[in-house]
Amino acid sequence: MSASPSQFDPNVRFDDLVELTRPRSVMIVGASSKPGTLGHTTVVNVLEHSDFDGEVHLVNPKGGELFGKPLHASVDAVPAQGIDVALLLVPAESAVATLRACAAKGVRYVIVFTGGFAELGVAGRTVEAEMLALAQRSGMRLYGPNCAGMTMLAPRLGLTFSTEFRNDGRTGKLSRIGLVTQGGGLGRSLMQGNERGVCFSRWFSTGNELDLDSADFINWLAHDPGTDLICTVMEGIRSGPRFIAAAAAARRAGKPLIALKIGRSDFGKKAAQSHTASLAGEDAVNDAVFSQYGVIRVEDLDELLDVASLISRVGVRRLRNICVYSSSGGAGVLSADKVGEAGLAMAALADETVAEMARHAPAYAALTNPVDLTTKALTDPDLARRCLAPLFADPGVDAVLYPITSNYSASTEGLVRNMLAVAQGGAKAFVPVWMSSRRGPAHDLLIQEGFAPVYSLRNAMQALKRVSAYADLGADEAPDAPPAGLPAAAPVVTLPCNEAQAKALLAQYGVRAPRESQAATAQEAAAVARVIGFPVALKLVADGVLHKSEIGGVQLRLRDEAEVRQAFENIVANAARHQVPAAAIRGVLVSEMVVDGVEMLVGLHRDEVFGPVLSVGAGGVWVEVDADVARCHLPASRKQIERALDQTRIARRLASHRGLPARDRAALVDAVLRIAALFTALGDDVQSLEVNPLVVLDEGRGVVALDAVIE
């Protein structure tokens, strides 16, 4: 065994998992001779339903014999050392003692099926901490606890207690798809996708992820020559850097990673914590990280199966120009609606394509897109083959969608068989949509021939859209070099940090503030305003006060010295009324009014899962109401920041419109990079930095930071 560093983050290391995935010896602790028990089923899975010819040691305190093998009374009694994998089916209260015995035996990997640990609360977490400490001292690795184990189907190896392992991969065509799920129930649901033609060849159910986590297995699948595509269902992400490193490994290997992240709502987060004691994470951050690192995020199990099936069959390609081909006019129109709703396009058919179909189709058939052969296609199944062939030859068509509205038994089977004769040898993606609630021979034929049907038009469009979006991604982008002119030494910050101090730090990093100066008295504020020029703004400077406007600490558009003096008195009185300590008040900032520009927010914070995260979008006092913000994980390239910005509605206001000048977008992105560099340089003691508003002026005039907060 060796631990290799991630090429993405040298601080992240992954085991090669050789002894776990290709063991030479297995020990089952809690083996049982009683049929129907988990201990018996696990033994049967290893001895009878796996292609495993290594050593198998069985442990049960009652002793005896099972399938011709002795049942050893204890782990200590097993006559072997250096066992690759131990499977633990013991009560939670016996787990630590059993692990101690496994460590003494030199066991390399232990799969702990047992539940009743961190998911139950403080006492369980204490036991888990003891288990982990024991494993780390001995060099043993833990898989689980509270998991369904490992299923490998090529070759077969079932290190699992599931009674369904015997059926896994027995129907349908085995696909080169790997699956990683924290929970066993959803994973089992997906494994039974073989009934609809989506057959996973590896499944790792990771449970509470006390030691080994989903990232370990995603990384292993990224390097597995028997895997082309990876799917995962995650309740929580234990380590953001490890997940990113694993996702990057999959991307480098050319293996799309499809993720269903559950626990995205407040209710879902609580359920995830009680289920696998996982940290669900802020879902907007999860979304940003998935998008940035090329993870295809799906919304439910059906979508995961549909996207996985489509990619495994047609590969990664743009599937935006769709031809709808049917024997139902209504289905064709409904399909066209769904194409438009998904942001895809109805393909424009070439004249020669239409002419070739016209040679075979009845005169009343519709041969533009959508193509409707009417019920003639059911009475003449060969018609489908003759008319489908020219569509597969049309260079303007990326995918042919066939909605099958009804099951007419032999007629539908004949129709599908003729269509598959063309689709199997064609270069186009063929997407059959089985819309009827009645299955039949045609449905089973699609699965048998490797064309897993989608069960709704909406799902079909979503799968096509996901694959196309992934195909549009470029190669991984390394972060750009730091902007020019940054300080050589790390900045010094004193916390709490008021606005004036925060702006001084921003100035060191090349982000300018408006003309302004601090004043300690009303008279001094009036004098400063006279120098700056009217109108001006006054803002409270007080240690620990982050949102000044909420306590009446901001006065705008002051037109003369009298208004400035009165505003000063109002601000001080408001601060006292809101119980701001007098010793914390440093005076006011007198600033020039910047009245023309687009107000943006640039914020950075340390997410407890992923670390530094950038937020950019609409700023000003309405930022919470507008909620027009996109996020990006740091470090990020200029292009990645541009893409995040383009996800916001306010980005459109930066372009020229109806005679109005364009705003300085390039200066905005440069400022974002500089603010991010400052946040990084400030170190882990600083949890957040927010510039709001950062006003973007006309093109060529740059940006101005009107307010800044550092926590």
XYZ file of C-alpha atoms in Angstrom:
711
model
C 0.000 0.000 0.000
C 1.159 3.524 -0.727
C -0.363 6.936 -0.164
C -0.047 9.220 -3.152
C -0.438 13.007 -3.073
C -3.127 14.643 -5.149
C -1.821 16.444 -8.225
C -4.384 19.165 -7.465
C -3.479 19.796 -3.815
C -0.191 18.337 -2.533
C -1.554 18.384 1.015
C -4.257 15.843 0.085
C -3.169 12.217 -0.051
C -5.079 9.124 -1.127
C -4.426 5.425 -0.489
C -4.269 3.225 -3.560
C -6.822 0.888 -1.854
C -5.250 -2.184 -3.486
C -5.729 -4.512 -0.503
C -9.343 -3.336 -0.131
C -10.449 -3.614 -3.750
C -8.364 -6.686 -4.648
C -7.923 -8.496 -1.331
C -6.085 -11.778 -0.942
C -7.638 -12.501 2.436
C -10.949 -11.614 4.127
C -12.047 -12.091 7.730
C -15.754 -11.974 8.636
C -16.261 -11.164 12.314
C -19.821 -12.038 13.280
C -20.257 -14.815 10.730
C -23.414 -16.795 11.440
C -24.664 -20.248 10.531
C -28.272 -19.060 10.888
C -29.848 -18.292 7.470
C -31.490 -14.900 7.170
C -29.057 -13.126 9.496
C -26.668 -10.473 8.246
C -23.734 -12.573 9.376
C -24.926 -15.518 7.282
C -25.768 -13.459 4.195
C -22.325 -11.812 4.257
C -20.615 -15.206 4.291
C -22.815 -16.428 1.434
C -22.029 -13.313 -0.607
C -18.273 -13.862 -0.228
C -18.175 -17.645 -0.629
C -20.979 -18.350 -3.107
C -21.768 -15.185 -5.061
C -18.269 -13.729 -5.465
C -15.441 -14.760 -7.782
C -13.033 -14.801 -4.841
C -10.367 -17.447 -4.431
C -8.436 -15.901 -1.555
C -8.414 -16.911 2.087
C -11.654 -16.505 4.065
C -11.594 -16.598 7.879
C -14.837 -16.778 9.850
C -15.244 -15.627 13.470
C -18.113 -16.488 15.824
C -17.754 -16.980 19.596
C -20.012 -20.057 19.477
C -17.512 -21.907 17.284
C -18.460 -24.732 14.949
C -18.247 -24.882 11.173
C -19.866 -23.106 8.221
C -19.569 -24.129 4.555
C -16.677 -26.396 5.480
C -14.753 -23.602 7.206
C -14.112 -23.421 10.961
C -15.817 -20.715 13.002
C -13.038 -19.304 15.181
C -14.097 -18.233 18.666
C -12.318 -14.880 18.445
C -10.233 -12.691 16.187
C -7.185 -13.686 18.223
C -7.868 -17.342 17.398
C -7.665 -16.821 13.637
C -4.454 -18.553 12.459
C -3.350 -15.771 10.104
C -1.617 -12.411 10.265
C -1.669 -9.403 7.935
C -5.261 -9.953 6.744
C -6.261 -7.522 3.982
C -9.925 -6.881 4.900
C -12.018 -7.563 7.972
C -15.819 -7.287 7.871
C -17.349 -6.348 11.228
C -20.908 -7.433 12.054
C -20.721 -6.847 15.801
C -22.765 -4.674 18.194
C -21.625 -1.048 18.506
C -20.527 -1.624 22.105
C -18.101 -4.340 20.917
C -16.640 -2.331 18.042
C -13.627 -0.831 19.818
C -12.517 -4.135 21.362
C -12.925 -5.904 18.011
C -10.947 -3.207 16.214
C -8.210 -3.520 18.819
C -7.993 -7.246 18.069
C -7.940 -6.531 14.313
C -5.081 -4.074 14.771
C -3.127 -6.723 16.674
C -3.685 -9.074 13.714
C -2.248 -6.507 11.310
C -5.548 -6.091 9.436
C -5.148 -3.447 6.733
C -8.796 -2.416 6.097
C -11.850 -2.875 8.302
C -15.371 -2.458 6.940
C -17.641 -1.645 9.898
C -21.226 -2.427 8.927
C -22.578 -1.675 12.407
C -24.582 1.496 13.052
C -25.259 3.346 16.286
C -22.347 5.758 16.393
C -22.087 9.490 15.585
C -25.517 9.522 13.980
C -26.987 8.987 17.470
C -25.251 11.878 19.226
C -22.428 12.736 21.611
C -21.876 9.254 23.057
C -21.585 7.765 19.571
C -19.157 10.462 18.478
C -16.984 9.689 21.492
C -16.813 6.018 20.505
C -16.000 6.994 16.905
C -13.157 9.208 18.099
C -11.719 6.249 20.020
C -12.071 4.018 16.959
C -10.301 6.527 14.739
C -7.472 7.111 17.193
C -6.921 3.349 17.449
C -6.826 3.002 13.656
C -4.415 5.896 13.228
C -2.018 4.479 15.827
C -1.969 1.091 14.123
C -2.022 2.225 10.477
C -5.295 0.382 9.915
C -7.909 2.099 7.712
C -11.619 2.176 8.557
C -14.489 1.954 6.060
C -17.805 3.052 7.593
C -19.255 2.600 10.175
C -22.988 2.440 9.460
C -22.445 1.379 5.845
C -23.574 -1.235 3.328
C -20.053 -2.164 2.265
C -18.466 -2.691 -1.146
C -19.814 -4.299 -4.312
C -17.592 -5.102 -7.303
C -19.120 -6.785 -10.359
C -16.169 -7.073 -12.743
C -14.878 -9.357 -11.301
C -17.557 -10.126 -8.718
C -16.729 -9.405 -5.084
C -19.443 -8.686 -2.546
C -18.091 -7.412 0.772
C -21.642 -6.613 1.843
C -24.506 -8.013 3.899
C -27.110 -7.213 1.222
C -29.350 -10.098 0.200
C -29.615 -8.431 -3.212
C -25.930 -8.802 -4.113
C -26.708 -12.141 -5.744
C -28.919 -10.283 -8.256
C -26.574 -7.372 -8.984
C -25.452 -7.282 -12.601
C -27.443 -10.372 -13.556
C -29.736 -8.488 -15.959
C -28.958 -5.854 -18.563
C -25.558 -4.968 -19.968
C -22.947 -4.177 -17.326
C -21.745 -0.604 -17.762
C -18.360 0.817 -16.829
C -19.941 3.111 -14.243
C -18.720 3.478 -10.668
C -21.028 4.493 -7.832
C -20.203 6.056 -4.448
C -22.998 6.679 -1.945
C -22.946 7.479 1.735
C -26.272 5.802 2.410
C -27.081 2.200 1.578
C -30.764 2.639 0.699
C -30.312 5.137 -2.125
C -27.299 3.217 -3.367
C -29.308 0.015 -3.500
C -32.056 1.867 -5.394
C -29.511 2.933 -8.003
C -27.985 -0.543 -8.222
C -31.441 -1.824 -9.099
C -31.357 0.562 -12.041
C -30.139 -2.505 -13.932
C -33.854 -3.297 -14.346
C -34.092 -0.207 -16.563
C -30.767 -0.801 -18.277
C -28.342 1.228 -16.127
C -25.888 -1.241 -14.605
C -23.149 -0.040 -12.249
C -20.038 -2.171 -12.088
C -18.690 -0.872 -8.741
C -20.503 0.432 -5.671
C -18.956 1.833 -2.508
C -21.380 2.650 0.344
C -19.337 4.747 2.767
C -21.676 5.407 5.716
C -20.423 7.770 8.414
C -17.020 8.189 6.710
C -15.088 8.118 9.963
C -11.819 7.556 8.081
C -12.109 6.694 4.390
C -14.598 9.024 2.710
C -16.329 9.460 -0.630
C -13.342 11.342 -2.021
C -11.111 8.271 -1.504
C -13.368 6.159 -3.683
C -14.022 8.830 -6.306
C -10.248 9.186 -6.628
C -9.844 5.383 -6.858
C -12.476 5.175 -9.593
C -10.745 8.041 -11.434
C -7.673 5.788 -11.705
C -9.563 2.501 -12.213
C -9.111 1.194 -15.794
C -12.500 -0.530 -15.530
C -14.420 2.716 -14.953
C -15.375 5.365 -17.521
C -17.956 7.342 -15.545
C -18.455 8.083 -11.830
C -21.694 8.756 -9.931
C -22.044 9.787 -6.312
C -24.829 10.497 -3.833
C -23.548 12.674 -0.991
C -25.270 13.634 2.230
C -22.346 15.722 3.397
C -18.851 16.564 2.249
C -16.415 15.804 5.052
C -13.415 17.559 3.530
C -13.772 20.156 0.794
C -10.108 20.002 -0.334
C -10.243 16.184 -0.604
C -13.460 16.287 -2.625
C -12.017 18.918 -4.959
C -8.829 16.883 -5.406
C -10.851 13.766 -6.240
C -13.101 15.672 -8.658
C -10.015 17.116 -10.336
C -8.548 13.592 -10.662
C -11.747 12.414 -12.373
C -11.656 15.416 -14.697
C -8.029 14.817 -15.661
C -8.847 11.176 -16.358
C -11.671 12.206 -18.705
C -14.285 10.563 -16.482
C -17.384 12.703 -15.890
C -18.437 12.904 -12.234
C -22.213 13.061 -11.662
C -23.255 14.127 -8.157
C -26.574 14.103 -6.329
C -25.991 16.235 -3.230
C -28.837 15.777 -0.786
C -29.438 17.790 2.376
C -29.707 21.086 0.487
C -32.728 22.465 2.383
C -32.797 23.312 6.090
C -34.951 20.233 6.650
C -32.611 18.125 4.545
C -29.546 19.331 6.440
C -31.037 18.257 9.758
C -31.944 14.866 8.316
C -28.422 14.390 6.940
C -26.906 15.158 10.336
C -29.125 12.640 12.070
C -28.507 10.044 9.367
C -24.777 10.015 8.767
C -23.598 12.813 11.073
C -22.471 14.731 7.984
C -21.989 18.424 7.479
C -24.341 19.244 4.606
C -22.664 22.567 3.852
C -24.106 25.758 2.432
C -25.803 24.562 -0.716
C -24.993 27.654 -2.776
C -21.316 26.968 -2.093
C -21.744 23.318 -3.062
C -23.320 24.453 -6.318
C -20.463 26.834 -7.063
C -17.778 24.255 -6.320
C -19.480 21.599 -8.452
C -19.781 24.016 -11.367
C -16.216 25.282 -11.040
C -14.633 21.825 -10.946
C -16.720 20.204 -13.664
C -19.066 18.101 -11.499
C -22.438 17.414 -13.145
C -25.002 18.127 -10.444
C -28.360 16.362 -10.719
C -31.537 16.774 -8.682
C -32.805 13.241 -8.058
C -32.156 9.541 -8.634
C -34.042 9.397 -11.937
C -31.960 12.219 -13.347
C -28.746 10.580 -12.174
C -29.689 7.352 -13.961
C -30.750 9.184 -17.133
C -27.594 11.296 -17.367
C -25.336 8.340 -16.537
C -27.063 6.162 -19.118
C -26.808 8.822 -21.837
C -23.111 9.533 -21.231
C -22.188 5.860 -20.989
C -23.877 5.255 -24.350
C -22.967 8.316 -26.444
C -20.007 9.794 -24.569
C -19.524 13.473 -23.854
C -20.752 15.612 -26.743
C -22.908 18.649 -27.474
C -26.520 17.546 -27.849
C -28.271 20.866 -28.406
C -29.901 20.469 -31.836
C -32.726 18.006 -31.363
C -34.903 16.282 -33.943
C -38.178 14.957 -32.548
C -39.368 11.837 -34.369
C -42.746 10.322 -33.535
C -45.977 8.753 -34.650
C -48.031 11.197 -32.566
C -48.554 14.802 -33.535
C -49.382 15.795 -29.951
C -46.249 14.128 -28.602
C -44.191 15.952 -31.205
C -45.564 19.354 -30.194
C -45.167 18.594 -26.477
C -41.596 17.510 -27.132
C -40.891 20.741 -29.014
C -42.223 22.686 -26.020
C -39.864 20.846 -23.698
C -36.913 21.394 -26.031
C -37.522 25.139 -25.861
C -38.040 25.152 -22.094
C -34.696 23.406 -21.616
C -32.870 26.021 -23.684
C -32.110 23.497 -26.438
C -32.916 23.940 -30.136
C -35.107 22.186 -32.660
C -32.713 21.168 -35.420
C -33.265 22.671 -38.884
C -33.406 19.688 -41.261
C -31.485 19.791 -44.508
C -33.547 19.824 -47.725
C -32.078 16.485 -48.828
C -33.088 14.937 -45.479
C -36.701 15.992 -45.966
C -36.647 14.864 -49.600
C -35.353 11.398 -48.674
C -38.050 10.946 -46.010
C -40.701 12.102 -48.501
C -39.775 9.172 -50.776
C -41.125 6.751 -48.133
C -43.568 8.621 -45.921
C -47.277 9.041 -46.636
C -48.241 12.349 -48.216
C -50.013 13.521 -45.065
C -46.968 12.985 -42.789
C -45.250 16.045 -41.280
C -41.610 15.941 -42.336
C -40.330 19.132 -40.781
C -39.122 19.060 -37.188
C -40.961 17.562 -35.290
C -41.321 14.661 -37.719
C -44.723 12.959 -37.445
C -45.195 9.763 -39.427
C -48.683 9.362 -37.914
C -50.075 5.916 -37.090
C -48.750 4.689 -40.451
C -45.491 3.997 -38.579
C -47.314 1.457 -36.420
C -48.893 -0.414 -39.303
C -45.673 -0.268 -41.340
C -42.770 -0.658 -38.849
C -40.186 -0.629 -41.636
C -41.235 2.949 -42.404
C -39.506 4.065 -39.213
C -36.197 2.577 -40.351
C -36.374 4.131 -43.819
C -37.198 7.596 -42.484
C -34.841 7.503 -39.529
C -31.736 6.802 -41.603
C -31.631 10.231 -43.320
C -32.045 11.961 -39.949
C -28.993 10.131 -38.644
C -27.085 11.351 -41.699
C -28.135 14.996 -41.284
C -25.169 17.061 -40.004
C -27.511 19.557 -38.351
C -28.969 16.983 -35.963
C -27.172 16.202 -32.684
C -29.767 13.875 -31.189
C -32.946 12.131 -32.290
C -35.660 12.023 -29.637
C -38.363 9.406 -30.031
C -41.383 9.735 -27.709
C -43.157 6.372 -27.460
C -46.621 7.353 -26.283
C -48.349 3.966 -26.141
C -47.618 0.265 -26.036
C -49.227 -1.586 -28.942
C -47.407 -4.790 -28.127
C -46.130 -6.454 -31.324
C -46.614 -3.300 -33.448
C -44.540 -1.177 -31.067
C -41.922 -3.911 -30.809
C -41.584 -4.072 -34.584
C -41.323 -0.306 -34.803
C -38.633 -0.156 -32.095
C -36.697 -3.063 -33.605
C -36.486 -1.295 -36.973
C -35.462 1.976 -35.353
C -32.725 0.261 -33.347
C -31.358 -1.239 -36.546
C -30.491 2.320 -37.589
C -29.668 3.762 -34.166
C -27.184 1.045 -33.201
C -24.913 1.822 -36.100
C -25.475 5.560 -36.236
C -23.271 8.362 -34.988
C -26.194 10.304 -33.543
C -27.533 10.096 -30.007
C -30.849 8.262 -30.018
C -33.046 8.995 -26.983
C -36.191 6.879 -26.635
C -38.762 8.234 -24.177
C -41.189 5.608 -22.885
C -44.288 7.655 -22.002
C -46.787 4.851 -21.461
C -47.450 3.406 -18.009
C -47.668 -0.011 -19.621
C -44.416 -1.842 -20.236
C -44.074 -4.527 -22.871
C -41.710 -6.336 -25.255
C -40.635 -3.082 -26.946
C -39.649 -1.576 -23.585
C -37.632 -4.671 -22.683
C -36.025 -4.693 -26.122
C -34.691 -1.176 -25.608
C -33.054 -2.247 -22.339
C -31.732 -5.470 -23.844
C -30.066 -3.584 -26.694
C -28.469 -1.000 -24.407
C -30.861 1.916 -24.994
C -32.196 2.534 -21.493
C -35.443 4.472 -21.992
C -36.128 7.776 -20.248
C -39.565 7.955 -18.635
C -40.590 11.562 -19.274
C -39.882 14.243 -21.853
C -38.781 16.643 -19.128
C -36.213 14.154 -17.850
C -34.949 13.544 -21.360
C -34.379 17.258 -21.937
C -32.648 17.634 -18.607
C -30.255 14.798 -19.447
C -29.495 16.271 -22.881
C -28.941 19.684 -21.296
C -26.593 18.322 -18.602
C -24.465 16.417 -21.098
C -24.265 19.395 -23.453
C -23.242 21.752 -20.644
C -20.505 19.355 -19.586
C -19.276 19.060 -23.175
C -18.981 22.857 -23.328
C -16.542 22.945 -20.416
C -12.966 23.700 -21.283
C -9.899 22.148 -19.730
C -9.081 22.704 -16.073
C -7.744 26.201 -15.516
C -4.879 26.974 -13.186
C -5.159 30.173 -11.152
C -3.608 33.195 -12.843
C -0.484 34.869 -11.581
C -1.187 37.436 -8.835
C -2.103 40.930 -10.109
C 0.808 43.320 -10.533
C 1.776 45.730 -7.775
C 0.777 43.718 -4.718
C 2.745 44.281 -1.488
C 5.684 41.962 -0.950
C 4.944 41.519 2.753
C 1.712 40.259 4.302
C -0.533 43.076 5.525
C -0.957 43.745 9.226
C -4.538 43.875 10.478
C -5.875 44.665 13.934
C -9.232 43.121 14.721
C -11.908 44.360 15.076
C -11.234 46.373 11.950
C -13.266 49.487 11.155
C -14.101 50.811 7.682
C -11.192 53.245 7.496
C -8.695 50.517 8.394
C -10.255 48.103 5.898
C -10.063 50.686 3.106
C -6.426 51.392 3.950
C -5.677 47.696 3.428
C -7.597 47.706 0.142
C -5.550 50.702 -1.017
C -2.360 48.710 -0.414
C -3.755 46.143 -2.845
C -4.648 48.677 -5.520
C -8.379 49.094 -4.848
C -9.143 52.772 -4.387
C -11.692 54.414 -2.127
C -13.415 57.750 -2.817
C -11.723 60.964 -1.697
C -12.363 60.942 2.026
C -10.904 61.745 5.395
C -11.691 60.901 8.991
C -13.014 63.589 11.338
C -13.403 63.500 15.115
C -15.735 66.512 15.587
C -18.598 68.212 13.775
C -16.436 71.243 12.994
C -13.630 69.075 11.663
C -16.119 67.159 9.495
C -17.425 70.440 8.016
C -13.893 71.571 7.229
C -13.035 68.278 5.534
C -16.254 68.443 3.495
C -15.356 71.946 2.291
C -12.027 70.626 0.957
C -13.534 67.537 -0.698
C -16.432 69.460 -2.236
C -20.165 69.021 -1.875
C -22.229 66.868 -1.855
C -20.593 64.482 0.649
C -21.487 61.460 2.743
C -20.831 60.940 6.458
C -20.381 57.446 7.936
C -19.781 56.335 11.482
C -16.328 54.896 12.234
C -16.634 52.631 15.257
C -14.871 49.432 16.239
C -17.161 46.427 16.022
C -19.964 48.195 14.105
C -20.270 46.378 10.777
C -23.622 47.517 9.379
C -23.698 51.246 9.987
C -26.848 52.028 8.036
C -28.913 49.776 10.312
C -28.218 52.023 13.333
C -28.493 55.372 11.536
C -24.737 55.659 11.103
C -24.827 56.852 7.470
C -25.940 60.263 6.158
C -25.873 60.897 2.379
C -26.030 63.809 -0.078
C -25.080 66.544 2.404
C -25.031 69.841 0.492
C -23.325 72.339 2.842
C -21.390 72.692 6.092
C -24.504 73.153 8.244
C -25.937 69.847 7.003
C -22.594 68.155 7.684
C -22.466 69.414 11.278
C -26.044 68.344 11.915
C -25.409 64.949 10.313
C -22.405 64.427 12.597
C -24.515 65.079 15.692
C -27.255 62.777 14.406
C -24.796 59.940 13.795
C -23.242 60.217 17.265
C -26.697 60.335 18.874
C -27.857 57.289 16.893
C -24.747 55.361 17.952
C -25.408 56.165 21.616
C -29.063 55.154 21.273
C -27.931 51.768 19.906
C -25.512 51.377 22.826
C -22.276 51.675 20.876
C -19.614 52.272 23.577
C -18.200 55.804 23.452
C -14.671 54.383 23.570
C -15.343 52.446 20.347
C -16.386 55.538 18.356
C -13.522 56.925 16.236
C -15.470 59.715 14.566
C -16.838 59.787 11.018
C -15.584 59.360 7.496
C -16.355 62.321 5.251
C -16.477 61.033 1.675
C -17.187 62.375 -1.755
C -20.529 61.207 -3.133
C -20.126 58.747 -6.008
C -23.514 58.909 -7.675
C -22.968 57.366 -11.109
C -22.092 53.695 -11.463
C -23.257 50.135 -10.876
C -23.158 49.035 -7.245
C -21.606 45.594 -6.813
C -20.820 43.371 -3.864
C -17.512 41.530 -3.551
C -17.409 39.277 -0.519
C -15.105 36.544 0.697
C -15.591 34.126 3.558
C -14.134 30.894 4.864
C -16.643 28.120 4.301
C -16.254 25.454 6.981
C -16.149 22.702 4.327
C -14.394 24.218 1.311
C -12.399 27.124 2.761
C -12.115 30.474 0.919
C -15.172 31.311 -1.209
C -15.782 34.437 -3.295
C -19.242 35.977 -3.720
C -19.815 38.583 -6.430
C -23.036 40.227 -7.562
C -25.474 43.057 -6.982
C -24.529 45.298 -4.060
C -25.949 48.194 -2.084
C -28.554 48.194 0.667
C -30.826 45.785 -1.236
C -28.275 42.979 -1.457
C -30.282 40.548 0.708
C -33.521 41.336 -1.120
C -32.089 41.059 -4.631
C -30.081 37.913 -3.782
C -28.295 38.297 -7.122
C -24.953 36.759 -6.205
C -22.754 34.049 -7.720
C -19.957 32.214 -5.954
C -16.541 30.854 -6.804
C -14.040 28.791 -4.824
C -10.558 30.208 -4.336
C -8.004 30.151 -5.791
C -9.731 31.016 -9.063
C -8.588 32.155 -12.483
C -9.755 35.337 -14.141
C -11.920 33.263 -16.507
C -13.584 31.475 -13.609
C -14.404 34.804 -11.976
C -15.779 36.068 -15.296
C -18.011 32.995 -15.545
C -19.270 33.495 -11.999
C -20.035 37.143 -12.779
C -21.957 36.132 -15.908
C -24.298 34.026 -13.771
C -25.694 37.207 -12.177
C -28.455 39.377 -13.587
C -26.597 42.582 -12.770
C -23.736 41.612 -15.095
C -25.959 42.708 -17.998
C -25.983 46.246 -16.590
C -22.232 46.474 -17.111
C -22.626 46.405 -20.908
C -23.612 49.361 -23.093
C -27.383 49.678 -23.477
C -29.568 52.166 -25.391
C -26.878 54.788 -25.663
C -25.635 54.395 -22.111
C -21.886 53.789 -21.827
C -20.460 50.420 -20.876
C -19.105 50.102 -17.356
C -15.524 49.140 -16.540
C -15.986 45.373 -16.296
C -12.270 44.670 -16.735
C -11.464 46.913 -13.772
C -14.133 45.116 -11.721
C -12.595 41.697 -12.360
C -9.123 43.056 -11.624
C -10.420 44.487 -8.331
C -11.990 41.135 -7.444
C -8.622 39.439 -7.967
C -6.911 42.041 -5.790
C -9.502 41.768 -3.014
C -9.158 37.977 -3.123
C -5.369 38.335 -2.865
C -5.798 40.559 0.200
C -8.127 38.045 1.835
C -5.643 35.241 1.232
C -2.773 37.318 2.607
C -4.700 38.187 5.788
C -4.651 34.524 6.806
C -6.977 32.260 8.729
C -7.720 34.738 11.536
C -9.881 36.749 9.139
C -13.188 34.949 8.496
C -14.739 37.386 6.047
C -14.040 40.468 3.959
C -16.820 42.372 2.242
C -16.692 45.354 -0.076
C -20.224 46.696 -0.528
C -20.813 48.659 -2.561
C -17.931 48.492 -4.992
C -19.083 50.992 -7.601
C -18.176 50.198 -11.217
C -17.707 53.433 -13.164
C -17.786 54.019 -16.922
C -15.343 52.038 -19.025
C -11.799 53.243 -18.463
C -12.583 54.973 -15.146
C -12.186 51.949 -12.856
C -14.002 51.094 -9.652
C -14.412 52.703 -6.220
C -14.854 50.890 -2.891
C -17.453 52.874 -0.948
C -17.505 50.608 2.089
C -15.546 47.645 3.422
C -15.859 45.303 6.395
C -13.318 42.798 7.741
C -14.300 40.249 10.405
